Structures are given as C-alpha cells and as structure tokens.
CSV table of C-alpha atoms in Angstrom, one decimal:
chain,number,residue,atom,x,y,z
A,1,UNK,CA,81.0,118.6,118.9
A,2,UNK,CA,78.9,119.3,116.0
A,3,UNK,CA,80.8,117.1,113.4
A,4,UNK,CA,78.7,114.6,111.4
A,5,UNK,CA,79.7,111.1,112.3
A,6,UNK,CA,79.2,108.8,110.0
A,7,UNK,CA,77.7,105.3,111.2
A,8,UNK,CA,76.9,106.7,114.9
A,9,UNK,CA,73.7,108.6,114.3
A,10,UNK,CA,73.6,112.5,115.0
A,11,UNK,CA,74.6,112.3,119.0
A,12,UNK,CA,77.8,113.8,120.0
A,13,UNK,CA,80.9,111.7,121.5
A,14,UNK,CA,83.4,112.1,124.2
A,15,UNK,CA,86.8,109.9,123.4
A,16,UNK,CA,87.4,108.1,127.3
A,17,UNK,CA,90.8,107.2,126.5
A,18,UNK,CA,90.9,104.5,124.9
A,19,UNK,CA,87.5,104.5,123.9
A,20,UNK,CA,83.8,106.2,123.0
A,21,UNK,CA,81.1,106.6,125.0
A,22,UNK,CA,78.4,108.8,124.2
A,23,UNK,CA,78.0,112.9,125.2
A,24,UNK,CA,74.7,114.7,125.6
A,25,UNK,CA,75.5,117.9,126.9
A,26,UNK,CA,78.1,120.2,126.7
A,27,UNK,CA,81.3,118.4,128.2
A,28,UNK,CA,85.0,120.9,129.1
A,29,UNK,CA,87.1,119.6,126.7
A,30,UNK,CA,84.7,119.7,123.4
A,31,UNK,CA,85.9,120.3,120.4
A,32,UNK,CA,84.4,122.1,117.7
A,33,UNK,CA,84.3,120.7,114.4
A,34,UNK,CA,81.2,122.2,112.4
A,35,UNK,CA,80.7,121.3,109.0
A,36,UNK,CA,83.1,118.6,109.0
A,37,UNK,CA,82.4,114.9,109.2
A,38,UNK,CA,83.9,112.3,111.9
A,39,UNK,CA,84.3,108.7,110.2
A,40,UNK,CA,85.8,106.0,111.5
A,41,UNK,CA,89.5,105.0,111.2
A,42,UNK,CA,90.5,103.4,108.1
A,43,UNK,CA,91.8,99.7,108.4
A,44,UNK,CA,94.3,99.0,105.6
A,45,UNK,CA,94.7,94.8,105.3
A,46,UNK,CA,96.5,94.9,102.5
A,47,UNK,CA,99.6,97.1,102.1
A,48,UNK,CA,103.3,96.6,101.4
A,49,UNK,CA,105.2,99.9,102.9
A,50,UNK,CA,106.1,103.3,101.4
A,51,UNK,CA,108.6,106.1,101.5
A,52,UNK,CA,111.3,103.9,100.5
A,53,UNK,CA,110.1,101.4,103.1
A,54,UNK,CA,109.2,97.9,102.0
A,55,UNK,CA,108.4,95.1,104.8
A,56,UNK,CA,110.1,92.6,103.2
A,57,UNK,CA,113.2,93.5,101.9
A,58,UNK,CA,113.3,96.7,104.1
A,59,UNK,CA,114.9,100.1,103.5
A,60,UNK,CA,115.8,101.4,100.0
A,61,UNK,CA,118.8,103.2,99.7
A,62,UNK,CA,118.1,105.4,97.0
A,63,UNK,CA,122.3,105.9,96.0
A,64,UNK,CA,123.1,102.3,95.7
A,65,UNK,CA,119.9,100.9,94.5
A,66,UNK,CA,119.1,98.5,96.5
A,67,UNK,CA,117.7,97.5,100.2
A,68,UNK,CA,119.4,97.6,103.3
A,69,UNK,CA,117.8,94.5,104.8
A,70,UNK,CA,119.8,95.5,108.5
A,71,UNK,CA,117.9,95.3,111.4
A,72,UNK,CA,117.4,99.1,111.6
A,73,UNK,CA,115.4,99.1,108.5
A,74,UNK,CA,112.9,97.4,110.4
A,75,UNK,CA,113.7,99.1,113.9
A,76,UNK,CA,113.0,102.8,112.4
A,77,UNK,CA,110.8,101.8,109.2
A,78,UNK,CA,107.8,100.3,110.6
A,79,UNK,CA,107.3,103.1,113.5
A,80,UNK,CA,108.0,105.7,110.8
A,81,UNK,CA,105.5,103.7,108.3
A,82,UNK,CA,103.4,103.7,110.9
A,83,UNK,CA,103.1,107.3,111.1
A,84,UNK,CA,102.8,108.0,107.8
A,85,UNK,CA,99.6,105.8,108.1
A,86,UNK,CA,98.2,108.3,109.9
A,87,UNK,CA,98.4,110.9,107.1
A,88,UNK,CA,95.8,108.8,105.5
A,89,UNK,CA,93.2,108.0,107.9
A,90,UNK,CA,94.3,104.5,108.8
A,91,UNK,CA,94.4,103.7,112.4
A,92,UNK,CA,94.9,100.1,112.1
A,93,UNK,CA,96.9,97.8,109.6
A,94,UNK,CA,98.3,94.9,108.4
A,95,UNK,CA,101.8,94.1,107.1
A,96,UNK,CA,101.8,92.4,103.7
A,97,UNK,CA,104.7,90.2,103.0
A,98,UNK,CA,106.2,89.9,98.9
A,99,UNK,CA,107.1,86.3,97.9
A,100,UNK,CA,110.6,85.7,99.3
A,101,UNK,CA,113.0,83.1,100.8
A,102,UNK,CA,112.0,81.5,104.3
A,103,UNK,CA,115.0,83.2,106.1
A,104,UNK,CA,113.6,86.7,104.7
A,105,UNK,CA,109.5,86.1,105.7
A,106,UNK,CA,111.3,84.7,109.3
A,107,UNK,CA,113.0,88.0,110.1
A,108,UNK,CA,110.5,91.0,109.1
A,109,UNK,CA,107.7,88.8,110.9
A,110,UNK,CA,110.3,88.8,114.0
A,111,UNK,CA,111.1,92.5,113.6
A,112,UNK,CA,107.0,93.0,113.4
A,113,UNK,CA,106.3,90.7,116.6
A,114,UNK,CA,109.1,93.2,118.5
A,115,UNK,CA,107.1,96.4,117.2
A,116,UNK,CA,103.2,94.9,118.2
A,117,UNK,CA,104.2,94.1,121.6
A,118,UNK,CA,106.4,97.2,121.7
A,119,UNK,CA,105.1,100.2,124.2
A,120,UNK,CA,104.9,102.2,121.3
A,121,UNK,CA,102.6,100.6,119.0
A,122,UNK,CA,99.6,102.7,118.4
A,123,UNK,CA,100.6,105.5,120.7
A,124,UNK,CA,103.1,107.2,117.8
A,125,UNK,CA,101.2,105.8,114.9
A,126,UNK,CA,98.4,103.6,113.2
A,127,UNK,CA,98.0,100.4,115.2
A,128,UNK,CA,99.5,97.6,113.5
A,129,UNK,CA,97.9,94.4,114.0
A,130,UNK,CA,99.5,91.7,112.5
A,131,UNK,CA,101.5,90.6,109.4
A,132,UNK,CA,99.5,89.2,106.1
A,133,UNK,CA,101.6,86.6,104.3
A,134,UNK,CA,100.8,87.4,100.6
A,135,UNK,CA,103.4,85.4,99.0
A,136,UNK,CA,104.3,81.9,99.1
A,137,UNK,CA,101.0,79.6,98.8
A,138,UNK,CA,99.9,81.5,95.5
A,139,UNK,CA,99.5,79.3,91.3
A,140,UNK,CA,102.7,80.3,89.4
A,141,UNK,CA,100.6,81.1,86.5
A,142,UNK,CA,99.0,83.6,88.5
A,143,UNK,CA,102.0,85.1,89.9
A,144,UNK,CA,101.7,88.8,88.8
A,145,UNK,CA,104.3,90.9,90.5
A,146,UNK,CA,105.1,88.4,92.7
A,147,UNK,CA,108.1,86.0,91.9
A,148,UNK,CA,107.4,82.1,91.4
A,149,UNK,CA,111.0,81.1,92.6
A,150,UNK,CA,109.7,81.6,96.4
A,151,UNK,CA,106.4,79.8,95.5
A,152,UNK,CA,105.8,77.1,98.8
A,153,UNK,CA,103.7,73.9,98.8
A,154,UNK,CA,100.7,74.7,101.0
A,155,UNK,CA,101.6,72.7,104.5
A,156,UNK,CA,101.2,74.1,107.6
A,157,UNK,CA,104.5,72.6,109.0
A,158,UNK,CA,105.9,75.1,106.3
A,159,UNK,CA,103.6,77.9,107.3
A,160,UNK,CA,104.6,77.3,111.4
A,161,UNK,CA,108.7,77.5,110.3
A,162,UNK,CA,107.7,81.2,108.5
A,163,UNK,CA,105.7,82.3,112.0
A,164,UNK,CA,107.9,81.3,114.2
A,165,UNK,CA,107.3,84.6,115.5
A,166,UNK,CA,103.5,84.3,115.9
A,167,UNK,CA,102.9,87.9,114.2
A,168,UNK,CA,100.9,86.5,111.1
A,169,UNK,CA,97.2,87.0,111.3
A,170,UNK,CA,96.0,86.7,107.1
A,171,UNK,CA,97.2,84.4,105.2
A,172,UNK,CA,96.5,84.1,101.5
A,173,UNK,CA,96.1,80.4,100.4
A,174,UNK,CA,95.0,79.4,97.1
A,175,UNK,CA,92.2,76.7,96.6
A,176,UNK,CA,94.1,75.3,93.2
A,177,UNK,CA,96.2,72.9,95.0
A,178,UNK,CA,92.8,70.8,96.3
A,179,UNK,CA,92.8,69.0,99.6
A,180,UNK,CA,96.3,70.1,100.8
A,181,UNK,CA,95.1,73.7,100.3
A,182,UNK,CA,91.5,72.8,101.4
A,183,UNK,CA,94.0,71.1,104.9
A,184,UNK,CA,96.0,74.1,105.4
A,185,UNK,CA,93.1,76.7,105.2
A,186,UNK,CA,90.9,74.1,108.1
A,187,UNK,CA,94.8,74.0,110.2
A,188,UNK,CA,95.2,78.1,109.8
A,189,UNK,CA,91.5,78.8,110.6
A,190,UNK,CA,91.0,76.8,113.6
A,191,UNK,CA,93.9,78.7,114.8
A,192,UNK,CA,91.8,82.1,114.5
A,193,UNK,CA,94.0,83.2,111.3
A,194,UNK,CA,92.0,84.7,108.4
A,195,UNK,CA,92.5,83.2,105.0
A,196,UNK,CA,92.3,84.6,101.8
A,197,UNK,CA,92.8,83.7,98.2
A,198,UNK,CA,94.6,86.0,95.6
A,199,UNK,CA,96.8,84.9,92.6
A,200,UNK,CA,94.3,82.1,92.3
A,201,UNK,CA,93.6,80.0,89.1
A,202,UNK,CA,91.0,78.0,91.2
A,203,UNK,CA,87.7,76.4,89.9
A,204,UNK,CA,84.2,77.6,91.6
A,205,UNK,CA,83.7,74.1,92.5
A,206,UNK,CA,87.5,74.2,94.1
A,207,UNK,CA,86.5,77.6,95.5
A,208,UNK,CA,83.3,76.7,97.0
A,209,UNK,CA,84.7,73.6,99.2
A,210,UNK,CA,87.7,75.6,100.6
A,211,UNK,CA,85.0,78.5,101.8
A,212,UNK,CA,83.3,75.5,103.5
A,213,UNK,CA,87.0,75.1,105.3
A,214,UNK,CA,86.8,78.6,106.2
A,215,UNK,CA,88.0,80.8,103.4
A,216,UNK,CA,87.1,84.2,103.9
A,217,UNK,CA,87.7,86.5,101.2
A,218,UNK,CA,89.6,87.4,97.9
A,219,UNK,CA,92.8,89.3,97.7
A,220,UNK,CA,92.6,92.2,95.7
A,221,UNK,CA,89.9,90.5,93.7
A,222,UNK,CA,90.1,90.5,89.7
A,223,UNK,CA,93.8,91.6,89.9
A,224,UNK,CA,96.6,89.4,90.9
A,225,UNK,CA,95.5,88.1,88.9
A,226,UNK,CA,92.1,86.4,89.2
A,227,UNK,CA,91.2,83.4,87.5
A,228,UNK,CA,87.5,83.1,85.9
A,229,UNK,CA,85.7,81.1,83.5
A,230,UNK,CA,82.7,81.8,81.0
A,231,UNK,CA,82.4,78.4,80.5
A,232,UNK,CA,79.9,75.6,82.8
A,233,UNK,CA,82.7,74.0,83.6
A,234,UNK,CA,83.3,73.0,87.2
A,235,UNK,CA,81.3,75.8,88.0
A,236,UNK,CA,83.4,78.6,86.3
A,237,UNK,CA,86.7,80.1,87.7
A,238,UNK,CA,87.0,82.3,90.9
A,239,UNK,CA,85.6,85.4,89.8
A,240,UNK,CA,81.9,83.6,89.1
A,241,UNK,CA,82.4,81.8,92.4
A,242,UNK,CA,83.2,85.4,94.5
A,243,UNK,CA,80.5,86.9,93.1
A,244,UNK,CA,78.0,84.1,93.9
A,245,UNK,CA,79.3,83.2,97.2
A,246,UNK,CA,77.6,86.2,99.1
A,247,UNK,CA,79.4,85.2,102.6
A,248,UNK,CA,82.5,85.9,100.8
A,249,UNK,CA,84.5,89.1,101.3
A,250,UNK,CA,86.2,91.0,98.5
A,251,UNK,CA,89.4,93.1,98.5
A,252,UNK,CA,89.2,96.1,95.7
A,253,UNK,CA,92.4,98.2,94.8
A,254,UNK,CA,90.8,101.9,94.6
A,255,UNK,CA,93.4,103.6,92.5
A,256,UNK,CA,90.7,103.5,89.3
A,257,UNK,CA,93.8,102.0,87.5
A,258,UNK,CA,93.7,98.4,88.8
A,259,UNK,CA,90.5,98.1,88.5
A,260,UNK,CA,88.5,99.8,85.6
A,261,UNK,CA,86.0,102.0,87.5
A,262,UNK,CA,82.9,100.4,85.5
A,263,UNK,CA,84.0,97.0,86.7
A,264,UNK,CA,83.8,98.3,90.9
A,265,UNK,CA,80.6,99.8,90.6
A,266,UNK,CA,79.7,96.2,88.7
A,267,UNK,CA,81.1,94.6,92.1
A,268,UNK,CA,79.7,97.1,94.6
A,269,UNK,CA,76.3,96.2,93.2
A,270,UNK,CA,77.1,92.6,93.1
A,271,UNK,CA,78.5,91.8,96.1
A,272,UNK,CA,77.0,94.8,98.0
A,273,UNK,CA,78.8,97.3,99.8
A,274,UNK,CA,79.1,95.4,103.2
A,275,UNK,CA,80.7,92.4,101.2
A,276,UNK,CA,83.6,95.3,99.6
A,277,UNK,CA,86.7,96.1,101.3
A,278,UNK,CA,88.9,98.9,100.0
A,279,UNK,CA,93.0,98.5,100.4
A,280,UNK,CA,95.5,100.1,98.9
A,281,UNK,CA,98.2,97.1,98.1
A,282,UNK,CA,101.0,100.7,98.7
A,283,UNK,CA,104.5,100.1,97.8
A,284,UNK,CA,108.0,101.6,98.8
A,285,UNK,CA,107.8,103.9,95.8
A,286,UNK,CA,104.6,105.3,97.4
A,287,UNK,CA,105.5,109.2,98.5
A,288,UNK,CA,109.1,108.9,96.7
A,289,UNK,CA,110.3,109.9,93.0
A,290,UNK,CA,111.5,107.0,92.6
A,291,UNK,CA,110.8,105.6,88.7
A,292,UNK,CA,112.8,102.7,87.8
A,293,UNK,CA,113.2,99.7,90.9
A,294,UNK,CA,113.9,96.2,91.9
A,295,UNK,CA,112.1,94.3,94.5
A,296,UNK,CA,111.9,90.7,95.2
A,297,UNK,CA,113.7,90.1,91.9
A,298,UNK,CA,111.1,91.7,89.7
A,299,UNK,CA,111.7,95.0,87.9
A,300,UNK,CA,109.0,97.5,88.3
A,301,UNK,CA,108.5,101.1,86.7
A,302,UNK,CA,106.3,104.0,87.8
A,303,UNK,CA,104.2,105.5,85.0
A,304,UNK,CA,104.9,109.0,83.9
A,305,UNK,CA,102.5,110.6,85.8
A,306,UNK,CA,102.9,108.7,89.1
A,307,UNK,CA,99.7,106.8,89.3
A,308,UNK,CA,100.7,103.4,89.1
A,309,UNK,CA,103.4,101.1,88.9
A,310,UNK,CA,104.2,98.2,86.2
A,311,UNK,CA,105.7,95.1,85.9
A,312,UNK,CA,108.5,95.7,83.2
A,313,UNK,CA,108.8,92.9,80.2
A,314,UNK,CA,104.5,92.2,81.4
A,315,UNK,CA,101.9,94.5,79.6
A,316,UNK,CA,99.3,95.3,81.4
A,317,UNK,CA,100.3,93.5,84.7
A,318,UNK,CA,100.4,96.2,87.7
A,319,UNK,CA,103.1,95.9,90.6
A,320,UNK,CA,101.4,97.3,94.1
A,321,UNK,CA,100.5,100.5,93.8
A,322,UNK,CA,100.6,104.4,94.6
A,323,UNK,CA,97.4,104.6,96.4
A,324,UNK,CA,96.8,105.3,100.1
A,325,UNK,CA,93.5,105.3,102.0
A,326,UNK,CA,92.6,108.9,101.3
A,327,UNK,CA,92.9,108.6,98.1
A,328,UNK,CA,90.9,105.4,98.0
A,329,UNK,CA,88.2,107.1,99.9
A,330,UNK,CA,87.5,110.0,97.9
A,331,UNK,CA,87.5,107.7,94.8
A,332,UNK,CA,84.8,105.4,96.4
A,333,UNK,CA,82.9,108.6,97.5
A,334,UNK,CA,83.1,110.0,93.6
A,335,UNK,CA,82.6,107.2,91.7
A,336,UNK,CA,79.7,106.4,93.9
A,337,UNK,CA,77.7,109.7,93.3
A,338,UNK,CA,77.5,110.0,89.6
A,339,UNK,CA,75.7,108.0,87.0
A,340,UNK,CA,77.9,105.9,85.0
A,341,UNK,CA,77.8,103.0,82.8
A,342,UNK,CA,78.7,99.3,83.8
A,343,UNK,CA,80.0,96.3,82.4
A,344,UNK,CA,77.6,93.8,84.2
A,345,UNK,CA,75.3,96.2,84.5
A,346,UNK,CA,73.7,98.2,82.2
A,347,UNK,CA,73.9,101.7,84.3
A,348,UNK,CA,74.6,102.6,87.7
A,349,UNK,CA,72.4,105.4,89.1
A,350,UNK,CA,74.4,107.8,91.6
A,351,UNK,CA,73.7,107.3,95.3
A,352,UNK,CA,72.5,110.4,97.5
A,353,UNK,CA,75.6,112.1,99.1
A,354,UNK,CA,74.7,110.2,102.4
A,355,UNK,CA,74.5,106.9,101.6
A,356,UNK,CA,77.5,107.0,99.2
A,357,UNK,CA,79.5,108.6,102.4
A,358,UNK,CA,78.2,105.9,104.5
A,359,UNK,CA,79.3,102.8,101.9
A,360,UNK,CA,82.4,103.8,101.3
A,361,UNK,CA,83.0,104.8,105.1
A,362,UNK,CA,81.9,100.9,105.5
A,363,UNK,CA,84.5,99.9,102.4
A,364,UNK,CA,87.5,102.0,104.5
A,365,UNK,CA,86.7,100.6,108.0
A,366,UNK,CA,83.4,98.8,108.9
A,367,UNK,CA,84.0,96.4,106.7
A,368,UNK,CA,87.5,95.2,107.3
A,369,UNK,CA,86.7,95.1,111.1
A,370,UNK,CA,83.7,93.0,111.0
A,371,UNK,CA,85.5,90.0,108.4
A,372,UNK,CA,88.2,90.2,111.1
A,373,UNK,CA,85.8,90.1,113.9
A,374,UNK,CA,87.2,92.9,115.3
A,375,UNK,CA,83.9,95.0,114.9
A,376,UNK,CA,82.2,93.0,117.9
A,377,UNK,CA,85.7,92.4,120.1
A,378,UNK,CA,85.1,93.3,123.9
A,379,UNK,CA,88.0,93.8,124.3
A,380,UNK,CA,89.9,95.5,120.6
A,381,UNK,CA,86.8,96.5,118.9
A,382,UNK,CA,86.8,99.1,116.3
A,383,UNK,CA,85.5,99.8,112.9
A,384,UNK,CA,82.3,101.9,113.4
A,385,UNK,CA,82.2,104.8,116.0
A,386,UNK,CA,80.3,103.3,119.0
A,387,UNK,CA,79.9,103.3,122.3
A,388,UNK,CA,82.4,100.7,124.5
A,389,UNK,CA,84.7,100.4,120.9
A,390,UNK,CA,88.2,101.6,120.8
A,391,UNK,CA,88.4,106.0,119.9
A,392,UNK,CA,89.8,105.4,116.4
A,393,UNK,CA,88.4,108.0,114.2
A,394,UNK,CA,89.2,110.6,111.7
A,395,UNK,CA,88.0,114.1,111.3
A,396,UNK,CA,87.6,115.8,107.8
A,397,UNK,CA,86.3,117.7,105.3
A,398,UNK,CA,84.8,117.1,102.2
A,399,UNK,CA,85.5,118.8,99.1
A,400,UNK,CA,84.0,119.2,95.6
A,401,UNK,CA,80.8,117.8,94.0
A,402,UNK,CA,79.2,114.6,93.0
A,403,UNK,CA,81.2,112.8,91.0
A,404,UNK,CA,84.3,114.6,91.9
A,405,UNK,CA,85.1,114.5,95.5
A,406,UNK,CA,88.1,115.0,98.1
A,407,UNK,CA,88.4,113.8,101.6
A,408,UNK,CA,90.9,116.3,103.1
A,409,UNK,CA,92.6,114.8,106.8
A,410,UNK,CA,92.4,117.5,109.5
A,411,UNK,CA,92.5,115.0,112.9
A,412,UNK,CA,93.1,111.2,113.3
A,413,UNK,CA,92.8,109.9,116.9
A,414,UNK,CA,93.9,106.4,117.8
A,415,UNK,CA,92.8,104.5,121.1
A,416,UNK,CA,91.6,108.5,121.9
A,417,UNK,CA,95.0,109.4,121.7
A,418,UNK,CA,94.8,112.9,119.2
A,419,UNK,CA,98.3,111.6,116.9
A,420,UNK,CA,97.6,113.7,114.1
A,421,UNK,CA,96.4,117.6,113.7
A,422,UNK,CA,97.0,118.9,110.1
C-alpha cells in the first residue's frame, strides 16, 4: 500500500495469487511500501546465462577451463539461473542459444522443455518462457561473436530437427538469403513463433518484404552487427529500414558500451519508446571473475574494469555482455533525464522524472510483453500491472538525481508468489 506503481495509475493492488485485482480500502495482509515505486516485472528476451552458466554449452568449470556439457549442468543451471533472474527484476525470460552443432541446440532445448513444464518453473525463480534460437540462420559477414562454422541454410525442415523439443518461441532469421528466408519467417510465423533479425547484412527493400511475412523486430539492433547503407540503393541497409518501418520492434543492449549512449537516445526518439526493448544479451562471465574464456569456439576477454566483454583478434567487436536488467533500467532512467547531445539529433532535452520512469518501465517490461502478445493473453498476461494480468512485479527504490540514477531491488513477486525480499 502506498507504493507508486508505475503504468497502473495511483490505486492500490491486492496480488490474488496468481494475479492483480484492484484494492480500495484497507485489506489484512497490506504491505507498506511508502516512498518506493512498484513496476512491473522485467522480461529479458535476449540473454545467454551467467555465473558460470551458459545455455548452450552449459556449466563452466572454472579449474579445467572448459564446460561440462553433462545433463546436470542443465538440471541445476537453469533453476539456479533462474533465481539469479530474480536479483534483477526479471520475472520472465527467454533462453538465447550461441551458434553451435545441431546435436548441441537439440539437447539444451530438451533440457529447457523438461524445466518449462517442470512444477517448479516460476515458483523458485523468474518464469522462463521459451528458448530464442540466436544462432544458425544469421550472414557470415555479420557473424560477430558468434562462430560461422555452425551457420545453417534457412529451412524449416532444418529448424523442426533443432525443436524437436517444441521449447523454441524466437527465432532470429535474417532477410539476406531472399525468398528461402522470406519462406521460413511465413512457415515459423504461422506457427505463432516470433522472428527476428540480428547479424543481418540485409537490404531495406529485402527487409521490408520479409516484415510483410511477419518479421517482427531487430536483435540487438546496430550491434551484431547491423548492416546499413547511406547510399539510395535498394532502399539502404537494415538500420534505415528499422528505423522507417515504425511497426517494427527494436532490441537495445543498455550497458552504454554497446551502444554509444548518444546513438539510444537517437533511437528512443526515432523509433519511440513503445517501439524500444531493453535486454541484456548476459553471458556466463556475468557475476564471475572470470577474464580470459572460450565459448562456442571464439575466445572472449573481459575488459579491466568488468564492464564488457571482447572478441579477442576483433577490435571493437563485443561478445554478450555484463549487463543485467537492473542495470539496464537505471541506465535508461539516467540517460533519459539529462540533456545531452545526439548523433541524429541535434539535442535531446531531459524528460520529467515521471515520464522517463514510465519509458523505461515500458523498455524493461510493457514492451517485450505486448511484441510477444503476452500483454493482452487471457490466460499468461503480464507486462503492465493490471487488473486480471498475472502478479509479476518488482518493488524498489530509486536513488540519486537526474542524470545519474539507481534502481535498488527490495521485492520481486512472480504469479503473486513473494520469491525475493532483499
């Protein structure tokens, strides 16, 4: 009671396990929570694993090296990745998969399947909903961190051998290949799967037709990297066509290294913050003092300071990152509140407190849920705190000043159940 809850107006809520319904009056078991804020649960679509967890390739044992890619990796990594979720506000998530052999992609999506019909998903950690497979359909020039040997034609009898297990739910397919990517992403659609595009080296005009087959956003848009074009030229390259495409979603790594901070704000205003959705892309190194790795056959290296991570022999090319939702958050909420200089745009003036909590609590969680459609499911719906959806929320504080803000976790509830006190 007495919280500020951000996108439900200024009544008070009573969590009906598992979900909201709106409180008047004084109810037994209120809780008191003056001068903090209530937000919605964060919804991370995008992230790899962390404490020396990685979905892929599984768990990594620090003496030797290397990952343990037993079935117990899986069996006690995901529940415990789960509940490090909660640490940072995320109540729901999806598995991202690394570019790797079939045999590999087959048997973390099994594992996953087991762990979301499982009695415990959601009840000792975030919900996870599904597994994103990153890796496979992406341009080899593109490739980033990911590694090209494990690169897959686009074909959905190649997609239906990887989810054999049924646990996929994003895919990322890249318009380059033409009309057998524009085939897949009509086949993967009209089965209710969301596609996506990252590591793309696509033309607007290539771009354009496959969001008329039911593309619906960009992964971790102008990293990956993404492909773009000053030039008139079949339209430009897929950064012109994102931008110009205003049905189209965009995925933004917050960690201010992936992105140059100048360049968000320049998307924020472009796009508009209902079109923006915050991940974190998180790695196994996430949480650990690990420095120097392996993974997927790529070598990566953490920066001094621990911020982010880089592709060794590749300047300038990033390998996941650090981040986690928190983090994210707070860097949305401060960027968003002081005047700064674009790119694009010549300057950005700073929003008022509210409205800057309110966009990047719609960046975190509104966002994600409505491109997914789970913002308006009868029967899962979360993202936003209303009456009817499911009681996944966060309760915080908020520290510092504009331009320089923290979002500190004190309570995250999932499905009404109270999983985390801090």
């Amino acid at each position: 009671k007495d919280g500020r809850i951000l996108s439900a107006g200024s009544k008070d809520i009573l969590s009906q396990n598992p979900e909201f319904s709106e409180i008047p009056e004084f109810h037994p078991s209120t809780q008191d929570i003056s001068n903090c804020y209530v937000l919605p649960g964060f919804i991370d679509i995008h992230c790899h694993g962390a404490s020396l967890f990685d979905f892929t390739s599984g768990m990594f044992d620090i003496n030797k090296q290397s990952f343990c890619s037993k079935e117990k990796s899986w069996t006690i990594g995901l529940p415990g990745y789960a509940r490090w979720k909660l640490h940072e506000g995320v109540t729901s998530f999806y598995m991202a998969t690394l570019a790797a052999p079939i045999r590999l992609l087959r048997k973390c999506l099994q594992y996953l399947a087991r762990y979301m019909q499982g009695e415990t998903n959601g009840k000792e950690g975030a919900f996870v909903r599904g597994g994103f497979l990153e890796g496979c359909f992406f341009n080899p020039r593109m490739s980033g961190a990911q590694n090209t040997r494990y690169i897959l034609k686009p074909e959905k009898e190649i997609f239906d051998e990887i989810n054999e297990s049924g646990a996929i739910r994003l895919v990322n397919v890249v318009p380059d290949y033409g009309e057998p990517s524009f085939k897949l992403i009509r086949e993967l659609t009209s089965c209710g799967i969301t596609v996506g595009a990252g590591h793309t080296d696509a033309t607007a005009d290539q771009f354009r037709e496959a969001v008329k087959c039911g593309l619906k956003y960009v992964i971790h848009f102008t990293n990956g990297p993404t492909g773009g074009s000053y030039k008139p030229f079949n339209g430009g390259g897929v950064i012109e066509a994102a931008l110009q495409t205003d049905e189209v979603y965009v995925e933004q790594i917050c960690d201010m290294y992936h992105v140059n901070p100048a360049y968000i704000r320049d998307i924020i205003m472009r796009k508009g913050v209902d079109k923006v959705i915050a991940i974190t892309d998180q790695t196994f190194v996430t949480g650990t003092n690990i420095r120097k790795f392996t993974l997927g056959g790529i070598n990566g290296e953490v920066s001094s300071d621990g911020a982010y991570i880089g592709v060794v022999g590749k300047p300038n090319t990033l390998f996941g990152s650090c981040l986690t939702m928190d983090k994210a958050f707070s860097n949305l909420l401060s960027l968003l509140t002081r005047d700064m200089q674009g790119v694009w745009y010549r300057q950005h003036t700073a929003m008022p407190f509210d409205s800057a909590m309110l966009a990047a609590t719609g960046m975190c969680s509104t966002n994600p849920a409505k491109m997914l459609g789970l913002l308006d499911d009868l029967n899962e719906g979360t993202g936003a705190i209303q009456s009817g959806k499911w009681a996944d929320l966060l309760i915080a504080k908020i520290e510092g000043s504009p331009g320089s803000y923290r979002l500190k976790i004190l309570d995250v509830f999932v499905r009404g159940n109270h999983l985390l006190s801090l």
